[in-house]
Coordinates of C-alpha atoms in Angstrom, one line a residue:
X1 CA 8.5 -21.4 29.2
X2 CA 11.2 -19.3 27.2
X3 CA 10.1 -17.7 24.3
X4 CA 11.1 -18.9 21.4
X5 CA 13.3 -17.1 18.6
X6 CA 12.1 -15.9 15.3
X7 CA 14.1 -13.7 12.5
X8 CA 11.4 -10.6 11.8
X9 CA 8.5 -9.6 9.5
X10 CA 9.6 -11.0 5.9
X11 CA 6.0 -12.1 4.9
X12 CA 3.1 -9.8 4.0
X13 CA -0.6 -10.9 2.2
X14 CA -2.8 -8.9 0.6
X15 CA -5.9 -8.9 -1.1
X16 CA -5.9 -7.0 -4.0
X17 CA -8.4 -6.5 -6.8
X18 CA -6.7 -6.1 -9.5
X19 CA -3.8 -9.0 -9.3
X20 CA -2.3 -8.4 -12.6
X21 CA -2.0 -5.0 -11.8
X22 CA -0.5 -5.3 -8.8
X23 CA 1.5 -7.9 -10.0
X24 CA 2.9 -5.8 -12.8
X25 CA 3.3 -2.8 -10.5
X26 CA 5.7 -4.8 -7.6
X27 CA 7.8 -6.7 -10.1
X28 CA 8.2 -4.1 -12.7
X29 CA 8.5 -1.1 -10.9
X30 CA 9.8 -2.4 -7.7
X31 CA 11.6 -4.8 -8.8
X32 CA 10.2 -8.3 -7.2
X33 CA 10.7 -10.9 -8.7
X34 CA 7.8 -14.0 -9.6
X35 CA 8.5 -16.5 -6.7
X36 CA 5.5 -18.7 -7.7
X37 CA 2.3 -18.5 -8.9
X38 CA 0.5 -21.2 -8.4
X39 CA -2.6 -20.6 -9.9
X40 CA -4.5 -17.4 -11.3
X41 CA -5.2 -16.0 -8.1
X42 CA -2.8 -16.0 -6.0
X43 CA 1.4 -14.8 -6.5
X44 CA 3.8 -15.1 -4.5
X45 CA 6.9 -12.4 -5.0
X46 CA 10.0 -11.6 -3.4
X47 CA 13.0 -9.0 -3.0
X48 CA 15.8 -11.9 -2.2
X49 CA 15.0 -12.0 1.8
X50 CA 11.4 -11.6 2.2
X51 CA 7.8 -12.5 0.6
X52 CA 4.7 -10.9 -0.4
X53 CA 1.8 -12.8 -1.4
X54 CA -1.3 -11.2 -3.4
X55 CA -4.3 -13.2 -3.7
X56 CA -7.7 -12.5 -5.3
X57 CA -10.1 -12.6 -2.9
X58 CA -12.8 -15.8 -3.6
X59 CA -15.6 -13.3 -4.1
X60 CA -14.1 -10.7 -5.7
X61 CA -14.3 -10.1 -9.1
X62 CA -11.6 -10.5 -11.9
X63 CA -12.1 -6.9 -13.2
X64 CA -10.1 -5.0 -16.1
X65 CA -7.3 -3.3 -15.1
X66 CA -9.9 -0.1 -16.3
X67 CA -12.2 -1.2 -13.6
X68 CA -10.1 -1.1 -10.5
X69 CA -11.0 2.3 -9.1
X70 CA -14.6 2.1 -10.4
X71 CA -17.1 2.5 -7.3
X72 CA -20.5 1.4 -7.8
X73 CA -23.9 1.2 -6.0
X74 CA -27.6 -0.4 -6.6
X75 CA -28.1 3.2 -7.6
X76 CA -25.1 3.9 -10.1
X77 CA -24.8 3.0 -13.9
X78 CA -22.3 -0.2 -14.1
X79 CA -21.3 1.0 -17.4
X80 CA -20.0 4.5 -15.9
X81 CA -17.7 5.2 -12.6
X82 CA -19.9 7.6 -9.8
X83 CA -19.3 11.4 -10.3
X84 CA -16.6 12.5 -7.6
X85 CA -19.5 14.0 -5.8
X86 CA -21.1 10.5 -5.2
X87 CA -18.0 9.0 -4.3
X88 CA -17.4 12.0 -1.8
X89 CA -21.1 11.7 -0.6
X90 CA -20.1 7.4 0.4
X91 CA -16.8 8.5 1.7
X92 CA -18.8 11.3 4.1
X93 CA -21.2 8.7 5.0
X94 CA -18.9 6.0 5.9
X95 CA -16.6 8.5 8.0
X96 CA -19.9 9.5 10.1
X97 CA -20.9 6.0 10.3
X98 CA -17.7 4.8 12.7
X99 CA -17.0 5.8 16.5
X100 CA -15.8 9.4 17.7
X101 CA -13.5 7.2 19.7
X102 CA -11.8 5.4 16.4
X103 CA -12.2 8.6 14.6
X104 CA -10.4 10.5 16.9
X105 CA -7.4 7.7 16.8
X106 CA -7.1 7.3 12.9
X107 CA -7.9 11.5 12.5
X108 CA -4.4 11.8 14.9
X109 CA -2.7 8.6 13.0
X110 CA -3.5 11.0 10.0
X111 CA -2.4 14.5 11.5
X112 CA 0.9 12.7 11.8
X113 CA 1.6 11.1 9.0
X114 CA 3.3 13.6 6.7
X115 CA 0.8 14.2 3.4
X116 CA -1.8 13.0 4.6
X117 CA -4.9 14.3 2.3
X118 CA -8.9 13.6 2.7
X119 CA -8.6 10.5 0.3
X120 CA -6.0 8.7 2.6
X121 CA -7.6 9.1 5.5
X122 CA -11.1 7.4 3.7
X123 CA -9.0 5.1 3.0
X124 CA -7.2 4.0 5.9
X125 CA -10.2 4.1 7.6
X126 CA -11.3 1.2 5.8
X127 CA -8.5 -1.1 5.8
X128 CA -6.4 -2.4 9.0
X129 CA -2.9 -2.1 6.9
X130 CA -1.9 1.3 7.4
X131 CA 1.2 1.1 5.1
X132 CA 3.9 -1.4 3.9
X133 CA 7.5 -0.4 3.8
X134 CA 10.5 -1.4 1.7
X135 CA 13.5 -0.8 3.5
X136 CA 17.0 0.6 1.7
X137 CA 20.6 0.8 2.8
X138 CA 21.0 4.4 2.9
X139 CA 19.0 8.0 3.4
X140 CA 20.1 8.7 -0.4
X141 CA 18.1 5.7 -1.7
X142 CA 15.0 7.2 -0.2
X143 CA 15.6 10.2 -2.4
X144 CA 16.4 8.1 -5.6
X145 CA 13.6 5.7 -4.7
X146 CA 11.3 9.3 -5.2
X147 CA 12.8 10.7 -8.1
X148 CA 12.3 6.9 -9.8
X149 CA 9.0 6.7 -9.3
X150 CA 7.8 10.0 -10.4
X151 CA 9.7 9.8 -13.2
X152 CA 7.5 6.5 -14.1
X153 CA 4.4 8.6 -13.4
X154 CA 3.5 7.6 -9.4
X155 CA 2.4 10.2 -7.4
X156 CA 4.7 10.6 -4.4
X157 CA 2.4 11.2 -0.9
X158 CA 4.5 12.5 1.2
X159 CA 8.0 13.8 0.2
X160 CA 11.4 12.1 1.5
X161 CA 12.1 13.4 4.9
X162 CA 13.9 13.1 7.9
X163 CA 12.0 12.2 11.3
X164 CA 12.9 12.9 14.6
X165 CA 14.3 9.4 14.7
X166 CA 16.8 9.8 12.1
X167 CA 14.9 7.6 9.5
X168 CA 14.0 9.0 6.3
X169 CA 11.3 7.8 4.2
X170 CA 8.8 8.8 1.6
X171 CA 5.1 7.8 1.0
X172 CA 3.2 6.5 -2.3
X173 CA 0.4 4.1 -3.3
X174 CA 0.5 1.0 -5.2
X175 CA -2.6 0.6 -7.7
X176 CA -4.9 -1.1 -5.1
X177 CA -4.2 2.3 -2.6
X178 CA -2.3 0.8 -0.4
X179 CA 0.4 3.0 1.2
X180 CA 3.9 1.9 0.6
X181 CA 7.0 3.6 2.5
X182 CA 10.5 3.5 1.3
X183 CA 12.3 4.0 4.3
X184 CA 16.1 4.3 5.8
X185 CA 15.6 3.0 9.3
X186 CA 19.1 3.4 11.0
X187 CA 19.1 0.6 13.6
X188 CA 18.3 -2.1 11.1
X189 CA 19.3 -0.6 7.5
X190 CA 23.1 -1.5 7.9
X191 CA 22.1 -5.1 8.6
X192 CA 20.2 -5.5 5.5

C-alpha cells in the first residue's frame, strides 16, 4: 500500500492554565488571530495557514492571571506562592526522581540548546513539547522578531543565531513556559 500524501505540521494543542493569558499573549503579541472559540475553554487561533488550539484542561482550575506561576503543596500557604527555595527544593526532587538514562538524554537535549538555564531544563523535563516554532521569511525577521518582543517586556532565551545549518532562530517563553522559536529555516522559509 502507497503511503498516502499529507501537506505538513499546521495543527498544534496545548493545554494551558491560564487560557486568557495565553490567549492574549498569541493574538496580541504574535499576532493570531481568534479562529473560534467555541466555548470558555477551549480557542482555536491561527496565523492564515496553520492552527493552534489551547484548551483548559477538565481538571484544571480557572485561575487569575496572578495565579499562573503559583506552586503549591499540602504543606504551602494557598494564599502565598512557595519561597524560591521550596520551589528549588520540588524541582531537585523531581530531577532525582527520573532515570540516569532520560536524564542523561534531556541533560544533552539541554547542553545543546543555546540558553539553556536550570529552570528550562525543570521544565522540559516535565513536559513532552520541547518547543513550538513560528517560522519567518527571512534571517532579518528573526532579529526583528527579538528586538519586538523585548521591547514589550519578554525575556528572550536564547539570542538570534545562526546554526550550522544555516537557520537562524531565537528562543522565548509564552506565559504557560512553553518554549517558542522563531526561526528562518532555509529549505522551507521561501515557500512560506
Amino acid at each position: 500500500m502507497d503511503r498516502p500524501p499529507h501537506a505538513g505540521l499546521r495543527h498544534l494543542a496545548l493545554n494551558v492554565r491560564s487560557l486568557d493569558e495565553m490567549k492574549r499573549f498569541y493574538v496580541d503579541l504574535l499576532g493570531f488571530t481568534i479562529e473560534w472559540e467555541p466555548d470558555p475553554d477551549n480557542v482555536y487561533l491561527s496565523s492564515g495557514i496553520d492552527n493552534l488550539a489551547l484548551h483548559r484542561p477538565a481538571e484544571a482550575p480557572r485561575a487569575d492571571v496572578g495565579d499562573m506561576f503559583r506552586l503549591r503543596s499540602p504543606e504551602s500557604d494557598a494564599s502565598s506562592p512557595p519561597s524560591p527555595a521550596a520551589i528549588e527544593e520540588r524541582q531537585a526532587s523531581a530531577r532525582s526522581r527520573r532515570s540516569s538514562s532520560q536524564s542523561d538524554r534531556t541533560e544533552a537535549a539541554d547542553e545543546a540548546r543555546p540558553g539553556a538555564e536550570a529552570t528550562t531544563a525543570a521544565r522540559a523535563r516535565d513536559s513532552a513539547l520541547d518547543h513550538l516554532g513560528l517560522i519567518v521569511r527571512s534571517a532579518d525577521d528573526v532579529d526583528r522578531w527579538a528586538a519586538f518582543l523585548e521591547s514589550h517586556g519578554v525575556v528572550i532565551d536564547a539570542r538570534p543565531r545562526t546554526h550550522r545549518d544555516g537557520a537562524r532562530s531565537c528562543y522565548f517563553r509564552d506565559p504557560d513556559g512553553n518554549h517558542v522559536q522563531i526561526i528562518h529555516h532555509p529549505p522551507i522559509s521561501s515557500r512560506i
